[in-house]
mmCIF file of N, CA and C in Angstrom:
data_model
loop_
_atom_site.group_PDB
_atom_site.id
_atom_site.type_symbol
_atom_site.label_atom_id
_atom_site.label_comp_id
_atom_site.label_asym_id
_atom_site.label_seq_id
_atom_site.Cartn_x
_atom_site.Cartn_y
_atom_site.Cartn_z
ATOM 1 N N GLN A 1 -28.814 -26.224 205.590
ATOM 2 C CA GLN A 1 -29.062 -27.729 206.504
ATOM 3 C C GLN A 1 -30.273 -28.626 206.162
ATOM 4 N N VAL A 2 -30.009 -29.665 206.037
ATOM 5 C CA VAL A 2 -31.249 -30.730 205.656
ATOM 6 C C VAL A 2 -32.047 -30.996 206.737
ATOM 7 N N GLN A 3 -32.974 -30.964 207.103
ATOM 8 C CA GLN A 3 -33.543 -31.111 208.127
ATOM 9 C C GLN A 3 -35.221 -31.856 207.906
ATOM 10 N N LEU A 4 -35.788 -32.775 208.597
ATOM 11 C CA LEU A 4 -36.996 -33.108 208.721
ATOM 12 C C LEU A 4 -37.461 -33.015 210.075
ATOM 13 N N VAL A 5 -38.661 -32.290 210.669
ATOM 14 C CA VAL A 5 -38.729 -32.081 212.189
ATOM 15 C C VAL A 5 -40.601 -32.731 211.729
ATOM 16 N N GLU A 6 -40.571 -34.020 212.869
ATOM 17 C CA GLU A 6 -41.985 -34.248 213.036
ATOM 18 C C GLU A 6 -42.989 -33.616 214.055
ATOM 19 N N SER A 7 -43.771 -33.615 214.379
ATOM 20 C CA SER A 7 -44.648 -33.048 215.232
ATOM 21 C C SER A 7 -46.132 -33.783 215.045
ATOM 22 N N GLY A 8 -46.887 -33.694 216.017
ATOM 23 C CA GLY A 8 -48.321 -33.936 215.920
ATOM 24 C C GLY A 8 -48.452 -35.351 217.086
ATOM 25 N N GLY A 9 -47.496 -35.882 217.813
ATOM 26 C CA GLY A 9 -47.736 -36.761 218.251
ATOM 27 C C GLY A 9 -48.325 -36.554 219.655
ATOM 28 N N GLY A 10 -48.659 -38.056 220.379
ATOM 29 C CA GLY A 10 -49.310 -37.406 221.621
ATOM 30 C C GLY A 10 -49.728 -38.709 222.242
ATOM 31 N N LEU A 11 -50.598 -38.574 223.414
ATOM 32 C CA LEU A 11 -51.694 -39.864 223.818
ATOM 33 C C LEU A 11 -52.970 -39.472 223.297
ATOM 34 N N VAL A 12 -53.423 -40.520 222.980
ATOM 35 C CA VAL A 12 -54.673 -40.401 222.294
ATOM 36 C C VAL A 12 -55.572 -42.015 222.934
ATOM 37 N N GLN A 13 -56.714 -41.764 222.777
ATOM 38 C CA GLN A 13 -57.726 -42.684 223.669
ATOM 39 C C GLN A 13 -57.854 -43.643 222.206
ATOM 40 N N PRO A 14 -58.354 -45.092 222.311
ATOM 41 C CA PRO A 14 -58.549 -45.749 221.133
ATOM 42 C C PRO A 14 -59.999 -45.175 220.524
ATOM 43 N N GLY A 15 -59.719 -45.270 219.258
ATOM 44 C CA GLY A 15 -60.689 -44.643 218.375
ATOM 45 C C GLY A 15 -60.546 -43.422 218.095
ATOM 46 N N GLY A 16 -59.469 -42.481 218.621
ATOM 47 C CA GLY A 16 -59.480 -41.251 218.516
ATOM 48 C C GLY A 16 -58.771 -41.104 217.342
ATOM 49 N N SER A 17 -58.338 -39.866 216.908
ATOM 50 C CA SER A 17 -57.655 -38.962 216.016
ATOM 51 C C SER A 17 -56.324 -38.389 216.275
ATOM 52 N N LEU A 18 -55.443 -38.162 215.414
ATOM 53 C CA LEU A 18 -54.274 -37.378 215.702
ATOM 54 C C LEU A 18 -53.558 -37.404 214.162
ATOM 55 N N ARG A 19 -53.086 -36.171 213.964
ATOM 56 C CA ARG A 19 -52.650 -35.565 212.708
ATOM 57 C C ARG A 19 -51.122 -35.439 212.761
ATOM 58 N N LEU A 20 -50.466 -36.007 212.036
ATOM 59 C CA LEU A 20 -48.664 -35.740 212.123
ATOM 60 C C LEU A 20 -48.523 -34.991 211.175
ATOM 61 N N SER A 21 -47.490 -33.967 211.415
ATOM 62 C CA SER A 21 -46.682 -33.471 210.412
ATOM 63 C C SER A 21 -45.306 -33.163 210.105
ATOM 64 N N CYS A 22 -44.766 -33.087 209.286
ATOM 65 C CA CYS A 22 -43.436 -33.472 209.235
ATOM 66 C C CYS A 22 -42.822 -32.317 207.842
ATOM 67 N N VAL A 23 -42.164 -31.551 208.640
ATOM 68 C CA VAL A 23 -41.399 -29.959 208.070
ATOM 69 C C VAL A 23 -40.324 -30.384 207.207
ATOM 70 N N ALA A 24 -40.324 -29.993 206.377
ATOM 71 C CA ALA A 24 -38.464 -30.547 205.505
ATOM 72 C C ALA A 24 -37.957 -29.093 205.229
ATOM 73 N N SER A 25 -36.756 -28.793 205.769
ATOM 74 C CA SER A 25 -35.797 -27.793 205.360
ATOM 75 C C SER A 25 -35.056 -28.050 203.871
ATOM 76 N N GLY A 26 -34.495 -27.252 203.668
ATOM 77 C CA GLY A 26 -33.211 -27.608 202.562
ATOM 78 C C GLY A 26 -34.039 -27.935 201.200
ATOM 79 N N SER A 27 -33.593 -28.825 200.290
ATOM 80 C CA SER A 27 -34.270 -29.234 199.112
ATOM 81 C C SER A 27 -34.426 -30.304 199.291
ATOM 82 N N ILE A 28 -35.101 -31.095 200.358
ATOM 83 C CA ILE A 28 -35.613 -32.304 200.254
ATOM 84 C C ILE A 28 -37.147 -32.762 200.115
ATOM 85 N N PHE A 29 -37.790 -31.915 199.697
ATOM 86 C CA PHE A 29 -39.188 -32.369 199.712
ATOM 87 C C PHE A 29 -39.593 -32.323 198.321
ATOM 88 N N THR A 30 -39.836 -30.767 197.680
ATOM 89 C CA THR A 30 -40.215 -31.105 196.282
ATOM 90 C C THR A 30 -39.119 -32.047 195.114
ATOM 91 N N GLY A 31 -40.086 -32.772 194.669
ATOM 92 C CA GLY A 31 -39.608 -33.785 193.791
ATOM 93 C C GLY A 31 -39.172 -35.062 194.271
ATOM 94 N N TYR A 32 -39.399 -34.914 195.627
ATOM 95 C CA TYR A 32 -38.935 -36.226 196.654
ATOM 96 C C TYR A 32 -40.059 -37.351 196.849
ATOM 97 N N ALA A 33 -39.787 -38.639 197.016
ATOM 98 C CA ALA A 33 -41.017 -38.979 197.668
ATOM 99 C C ALA A 33 -40.826 -39.182 198.933
ATOM 100 N N MET A 34 -41.875 -39.105 199.747
ATOM 101 C CA MET A 34 -42.192 -38.917 200.988
ATOM 102 C C MET A 34 -42.825 -40.210 201.545
ATOM 103 N N SER A 35 -42.382 -40.647 202.976
ATOM 104 C CA SER A 35 -43.137 -41.492 203.590
ATOM 105 C C SER A 35 -43.276 -41.333 205.020
ATOM 106 N N TRP A 36 -43.844 -42.064 205.920
ATOM 107 C CA TRP A 36 -44.005 -42.204 207.465
ATOM 108 C C TRP A 36 -43.936 -43.661 207.439
ATOM 109 N N TYR A 37 -42.779 -43.895 208.263
ATOM 110 C CA TYR A 37 -42.590 -45.259 208.969
ATOM 111 C C TYR A 37 -42.840 -45.100 210.522
ATOM 112 N N ARG A 38 -43.075 -46.547 211.102
ATOM 113 C CA ARG A 38 -43.146 -46.521 212.814
ATOM 114 C C ARG A 38 -42.475 -47.497 213.197
ATOM 115 N N GLN A 39 -42.248 -47.101 214.717
ATOM 116 C CA GLN A 39 -41.404 -48.331 215.147
ATOM 117 C C GLN A 39 -41.978 -48.539 216.553
ATOM 118 N N ALA A 40 -42.539 -49.941 216.544
ATOM 119 C CA ALA A 40 -42.716 -49.941 217.989
ATOM 120 C C ALA A 40 -41.720 -50.552 219.091
ATOM 121 N N PRO A 41 -41.847 -50.676 220.274
ATOM 122 C CA PRO A 41 -40.742 -51.275 221.110
ATOM 123 C C PRO A 41 -40.860 -52.576 220.477
ATOM 124 N N GLY A 42 -39.493 -53.109 220.725
ATOM 125 C CA GLY A 42 -39.196 -54.361 220.363
ATOM 126 C C GLY A 42 -39.436 -54.908 219.059
ATOM 127 N N LYS A 43 -39.805 -53.895 218.009
ATOM 128 C CA LYS A 43 -39.916 -54.507 216.619
ATOM 129 C C LYS A 43 -39.257 -53.670 215.912
ATOM 130 N N GLU A 44 -39.284 -54.173 214.292
ATOM 131 C CA GLU A 44 -38.491 -53.482 213.468
ATOM 132 C C GLU A 44 -39.311 -52.149 213.254
ATOM 133 N N ARG A 45 -38.718 -51.153 212.174
ATOM 134 C CA ARG A 45 -39.484 -50.107 211.870
ATOM 135 C C ARG A 45 -40.154 -50.555 210.592
ATOM 136 N N GLU A 46 -41.167 -50.305 210.550
ATOM 137 C CA GLU A 46 -42.176 -50.476 209.516
ATOM 138 C C GLU A 46 -42.491 -49.329 208.466
ATOM 139 N N LEU A 47 -42.923 -49.564 206.991
ATOM 140 C CA LEU A 47 -43.348 -48.588 206.365
ATOM 141 C C LEU A 47 -45.023 -48.203 206.783
ATOM 142 N N VAL A 48 -45.178 -47.133 207.121
ATOM 143 C CA VAL A 48 -46.983 -47.086 207.373
ATOM 144 C C VAL A 48 -47.596 -46.628 206.196
ATOM 145 N N ALA A 49 -47.138 -45.467 205.208
ATOM 146 C CA ALA A 49 -47.931 -44.857 204.042
ATOM 147 C C ALA A 49 -46.661 -44.390 203.245
ATOM 148 N N GLY A 50 -46.819 -43.941 202.068
ATOM 149 C CA GLY A 50 -45.770 -43.285 201.184
ATOM 150 C C GLY A 50 -46.825 -42.246 200.211
ATOM 151 N N ILE A 51 -46.049 -41.600 199.797
ATOM 152 C CA ILE A 51 -46.786 -40.649 198.505
ATOM 153 C C ILE A 51 -45.367 -40.097 197.606
ATOM 154 N N THR A 52 -45.902 -40.203 196.466
ATOM 155 C CA THR A 52 -44.688 -39.884 195.481
ATOM 156 C C THR A 52 -44.763 -38.422 195.547
ATOM 157 N N SER A 53 -43.547 -37.734 194.398
ATOM 158 C CA SER A 53 -43.517 -36.297 194.329
ATOM 159 C C SER A 53 -44.799 -36.007 193.466
ATOM 160 N N GLY A 54 -45.346 -37.337 192.571
ATOM 161 C CA GLY A 54 -46.712 -36.871 192.052
ATOM 162 C C GLY A 54 -47.993 -36.873 192.740
ATOM 163 N N GLY A 55 -47.686 -37.733 193.741
ATOM 164 C CA GLY A 55 -49.045 -37.462 194.680
ATOM 165 C C GLY A 55 -49.864 -39.045 194.691
ATOM 166 N N ARG A 56 -48.946 -39.968 194.233
ATOM 167 C CA ARG A 56 -49.484 -41.594 194.161
ATOM 168 C C ARG A 56 -49.121 -41.973 195.881
ATOM 169 N N THR A 57 -50.197 -42.665 196.194
ATOM 170 C CA THR A 57 -50.140 -42.760 197.434
ATOM 171 C C THR A 57 -50.178 -44.535 197.740
ATOM 172 N N ASN A 58 -49.218 -45.198 198.981
ATOM 173 C CA ASN A 58 -49.399 -46.566 199.195
ATOM 174 C C ASN A 58 -49.712 -46.705 200.774
ATOM 175 N N TYR A 59 -50.392 -47.757 201.042
ATOM 176 C CA TYR A 59 -50.797 -47.804 202.237
ATOM 177 C C TYR A 59 -50.132 -49.388 202.934
ATOM 178 N N ALA A 60 -49.911 -49.129 204.267
ATOM 179 C CA ALA A 60 -49.794 -51.003 205.094
ATOM 180 C C ALA A 60 -50.755 -50.980 205.220
ATOM 181 N N GLY A 61 -51.254 -52.358 204.850
ATOM 182 C CA GLY A 61 -52.642 -53.191 205.189
ATOM 183 C C GLY A 61 -52.810 -52.877 206.268
ATOM 184 N N SER A 62 -52.409 -52.489 207.381
ATOM 185 C CA SER A 62 -53.267 -52.387 208.832
ATOM 186 C C SER A 62 -53.483 -51.270 208.656
ATOM 187 N N VAL A 63 -53.008 -50.067 208.007
ATOM 188 C CA VAL A 63 -53.817 -48.904 208.225
ATOM 189 C C VAL A 63 -54.535 -48.357 206.835
ATOM 190 N N LYS A 64 -54.720 -49.349 206.156
ATOM 191 C CA LYS A 64 -55.587 -48.767 205.037
ATOM 192 C C LYS A 64 -56.635 -48.742 205.307
ATOM 193 N N GLY A 65 -57.299 -47.311 204.882
ATOM 194 C CA GLY A 65 -58.817 -46.847 205.393
ATOM 195 C C GLY A 65 -58.835 -46.279 206.328
ATOM 196 N N ARG A 66 -57.573 -46.109 207.285
ATOM 197 C CA ARG A 66 -57.821 -45.285 208.705
ATOM 198 C C ARG A 66 -56.959 -44.215 208.310
ATOM 199 N N PHE A 67 -55.818 -44.193 207.785
ATOM 200 C CA PHE A 67 -54.647 -43.374 207.777
ATOM 201 C C PHE A 67 -54.590 -42.515 206.228
ATOM 202 N N THR A 68 -54.568 -41.288 206.373
ATOM 203 C CA THR A 68 -54.312 -40.623 204.977
ATOM 204 C C THR A 68 -53.040 -40.052 205.121
ATOM 205 N N ILE A 69 -52.099 -40.043 204.143
ATOM 206 C CA ILE A 69 -50.997 -39.393 203.927
ATOM 207 C C ILE A 69 -51.064 -38.092 202.909
ATOM 208 N N SER A 70 -50.568 -37.418 202.977
ATOM 209 C CA SER A 70 -50.768 -35.998 202.064
ATOM 210 C C SER A 70 -49.510 -35.374 202.331
ATOM 211 N N ARG A 71 -49.415 -34.404 201.312
ATOM 212 C CA ARG A 71 -48.267 -33.282 201.065
ATOM 213 C C ARG A 71 -48.395 -32.000 200.722
ATOM 214 N N ASP A 72 -48.138 -31.074 201.061
ATOM 215 C CA ASP A 72 -48.359 -29.681 200.609
ATOM 216 C C ASP A 72 -46.872 -29.154 200.133
ATOM 217 N N ASN A 73 -46.893 -29.221 198.953
ATOM 218 C CA ASN A 73 -45.531 -28.791 198.294
ATOM 219 C C ASN A 73 -45.332 -27.500 198.591
ATOM 220 N N ALA A 74 -46.344 -26.449 198.624
ATOM 221 C CA ALA A 74 -45.554 -24.859 199.058
ATOM 222 C C ALA A 74 -45.395 -24.913 200.161
ATOM 223 N N LYS A 75 -45.759 -25.795 201.407
ATOM 224 C CA LYS A 75 -45.298 -25.489 202.596
ATOM 225 C C LYS A 75 -44.243 -26.422 203.115
ATOM 226 N N ASN A 76 -44.000 -27.168 201.947
ATOM 227 C CA ASN A 76 -42.630 -28.421 202.152
ATOM 228 C C ASN A 76 -43.246 -28.935 203.411
ATOM 229 N N THR A 77 -44.370 -29.599 203.411
ATOM 230 C CA THR A 77 -44.710 -30.461 204.634
ATOM 231 C C THR A 77 -45.455 -31.747 204.455
ATOM 232 N N LEU A 78 -45.448 -32.524 205.007
ATOM 233 C CA LEU A 78 -46.141 -34.102 204.964
ATOM 234 C C LEU A 78 -46.945 -34.098 205.969
ATOM 235 N N TYR A 79 -47.990 -35.221 205.806
ATOM 236 C CA TYR A 79 -49.204 -34.781 206.635
ATOM 237 C C TYR A 79 -49.432 -36.455 206.894
ATOM 238 N N LEU A 80 -49.909 -36.828 207.931
ATOM 239 C CA LEU A 80 -50.394 -38.359 207.985
ATOM 240 C C LEU A 80 -51.356 -38.258 209.161
ATOM 241 N N GLN A 81 -52.993 -38.305 208.303
ATOM 242 C CA GLN A 81 -54.025 -38.126 209.207
ATOM 243 C C GLN A 81 -54.422 -39.621 209.650
ATOM 244 N N MET A 82 -54.472 -39.623 211.281
ATOM 245 C CA MET A 82 -54.670 -41.160 211.657
ATOM 246 C C MET A 82 -55.934 -41.054 212.645
ATOM 247 N N ASN A 83 -56.983 -41.809 211.914
ATOM 248 C CA ASN A 83 -58.205 -42.144 212.242
ATOM 249 C C ASN A 83 -58.636 -43.336 212.974
ATOM 250 N N SER A 84 -59.752 -43.507 213.927
ATOM 251 C CA SER A 84 -59.922 -45.241 214.474
ATOM 252 C C SER A 84 -58.638 -45.483 214.943
ATOM 253 N N LEU A 85 -57.747 -44.979 215.719
ATOM 254 C CA LEU A 85 -56.590 -45.521 216.396
ATOM 255 C C LEU A 85 -56.891 -46.781 217.063
ATOM 256 N N LYS A 86 -55.876 -47.762 217.378
ATOM 257 C CA LYS A 86 -55.665 -48.852 218.059
ATOM 258 C C LYS A 86 -54.480 -49.140 219.023
ATOM 259 N N PRO A 87 -54.620 -49.436 219.884
ATOM 260 C CA PRO A 87 -53.455 -49.479 220.657
ATOM 261 C C PRO A 87 -52.202 -50.322 220.046
ATOM 262 N N GLU A 88 -52.458 -50.883 218.939
ATOM 263 C CA GLU A 88 -51.361 -51.515 218.231
ATOM 264 C C GLU A 88 -50.612 -50.382 217.149
ATOM 265 N N ASP A 89 -51.324 -49.235 217.292
ATOM 266 C CA ASP A 89 -50.717 -48.213 216.536
ATOM 267 C C ASP A 89 -49.660 -47.440 217.448
ATOM 268 N N THR A 90 -49.342 -47.930 218.531
ATOM 269 C CA THR A 90 -48.989 -47.156 219.229
ATOM 270 C C THR A 90 -47.280 -47.619 219.010
ATOM 271 N N ALA A 91 -46.555 -46.236 218.535
ATOM 272 C CA ALA A 91 -45.075 -46.229 218.184
ATOM 273 C C ALA A 91 -44.157 -44.805 218.049
ATOM 274 N N VAL A 92 -43.238 -45.132 217.709
ATOM 275 C CA VAL A 92 -42.653 -43.632 217.267
ATOM 276 C C VAL A 92 -42.654 -43.639 215.907
ATOM 277 N N TYR A 93 -43.255 -42.799 215.208
ATOM 278 C CA TYR A 93 -43.552 -42.269 213.871
ATOM 279 C C TYR A 93 -42.325 -41.442 213.178
ATOM 280 N N TYR A 94 -42.085 -42.046 212.192
ATOM 281 C CA TYR A 94 -40.487 -41.380 211.462
ATOM 282 C C TYR A 94 -40.920 -40.767 210.106
ATOM 283 N N CYS A 95 -40.631 -39.509 209.842
ATOM 284 C CA CYS A 95 -40.865 -39.406 208.652
ATOM 285 C C CYS A 95 -39.809 -39.241 207.469
ATOM 286 N N LYS A 96 -39.510 -39.905 206.456
ATOM 287 C CA LYS A 96 -38.792 -40.174 205.638
ATOM 288 C C LYS A 96 -38.933 -39.521 204.050
ATOM 289 N N SER A 97 -37.460 -39.071 203.353
ATOM 290 C CA SER A 97 -37.495 -38.273 202.326
ATOM 291 C C SER A 97 -36.414 -38.774 201.264
ATOM 292 N N SER A 98 -36.961 -39.229 200.527
ATOM 293 C CA SER A 98 -35.780 -40.476 199.721
ATOM 294 C C SER A 98 -35.959 -39.824 198.019
ATOM 295 N N SER A 99 -34.727 -40.316 197.509
ATOM 296 C CA SER A 99 -34.972 -39.904 196.065
ATOM 297 C C SER A 99 -33.638 -41.020 195.435
ATOM 298 N N ILE A 100 -33.279 -41.096 194.491
ATOM 299 C CA ILE A 100 -32.490 -42.014 193.939
ATOM 300 C C ILE A 100 -31.181 -42.295 194.770
ATOM 301 N N LEU A 101 -30.413 -41.254 194.863
ATOM 302 C CA LEU A 101 -29.357 -40.828 195.573
ATOM 303 C C LEU A 101 -29.266 -40.588 196.725
ATOM 304 N N THR A 102 -30.680 -40.159 197.859
ATOM 305 C CA THR A 102 -30.461 -39.745 199.160
ATOM 306 C C THR A 102 -31.721 -40.123 199.817
ATOM 307 N N THR A 103 -31.239 -40.477 200.990
ATOM 308 C CA THR A 103 -32.704 -41.017 201.781
ATOM 309 C C THR A 103 -32.429 -39.949 203.634
ATOM 310 N N TYR A 104 -33.295 -39.435 203.659
ATOM 311 C CA TYR A 104 -33.054 -38.375 204.984
ATOM 312 C C TYR A 104 -34.379 -38.943 206.067
ATOM 313 N N TRP A 105 -33.953 -38.850 207.330
ATOM 314 C CA TRP A 105 -34.881 -39.359 208.439
ATOM 315 C C TRP A 105 -35.336 -38.213 209.037
ATOM 316 N N GLY A 106 -36.402 -38.130 209.744
ATOM 317 C CA GLY A 106 -36.528 -37.350 210.891
ATOM 318 C C GLY A 106 -36.085 -37.888 212.393
ATOM 319 N N GLN A 107 -36.443 -37.271 213.277
ATOM 320 C CA GLN A 107 -36.028 -37.934 214.716
ATOM 321 C C GLN A 107 -36.905 -38.606 215.418
ATOM 322 N N GLY A 108 -38.676 -38.264 214.725
ATOM 323 C CA GLY A 108 -39.642 -39.468 215.252
ATOM 324 C C GLY A 108 -40.452 -38.269 215.910
ATOM 325 N N THR A 109 -41.596 -38.931 216.124
ATOM 326 C CA THR A 109 -42.872 -38.385 217.313
ATOM 327 C C THR A 109 -43.713 -39.460 217.714
ATOM 328 N N GLN A 110 -43.597 -39.741 219.283
ATOM 329 C CA GLN A 110 -44.209 -40.669 219.764
ATOM 330 C C GLN A 110 -45.691 -40.660 219.658
ATOM 331 N N VAL A 111 -46.393 -41.738 219.298
ATOM 332 C CA VAL A 111 -47.726 -41.588 219.422
ATOM 333 C C VAL A 111 -48.000 -42.567 220.281
ATOM 334 N N THR A 112 -49.136 -42.487 221.376
ATOM 335 C CA THR A 112 -49.544 -43.708 222.100
ATOM 336 C C THR A 112 -51.053 -43.530 222.348
ATOM 337 N N VAL A 113 -51.707 -45.038 221.965
ATOM 338 C CA VAL A 113 -53.144 -44.776 222.023
ATOM 339 C C VAL A 113 -53.068 -45.915 223.061
ATOM 340 N N SER A 114 -54.036 -45.511 223.989
ATOM 341 C CA SER A 114 -54.251 -46.131 225.408
ATOM 342 C C SER A 114 -55.443 -45.561 225.967
ATOM 343 N N SER A 115 -56.040 -46.105 226.883
ATOM 344 C CA SER A 115 -57.177 -45.403 227.484
ATOM 345 C C SER A 115 -56.913 -45.370 229.025
#
């Protein structure tokens, strides 16, 4: 069964940190590009960060310097380290696995930044 399961979301104060994880089952991790997206209420889903199968990374301008994406191929796990969180980072965060032929999404994990 192909599945992506996110975890690590929660409520955090502005300036705080969280680390999101996404565990992939099946054969949808190694060799796949992985990415994190987020969707805030009333807004479209947007790319936060991506990492290729070879480890190259890219970030949205709004999170560059604060967030770090990484992957552990031995554990089939994708991470997103989020530091210096702001209220505008509040959203549901989704993990995505993609190849030339297929795309898979996780169910999402809620991140709320509020005092």
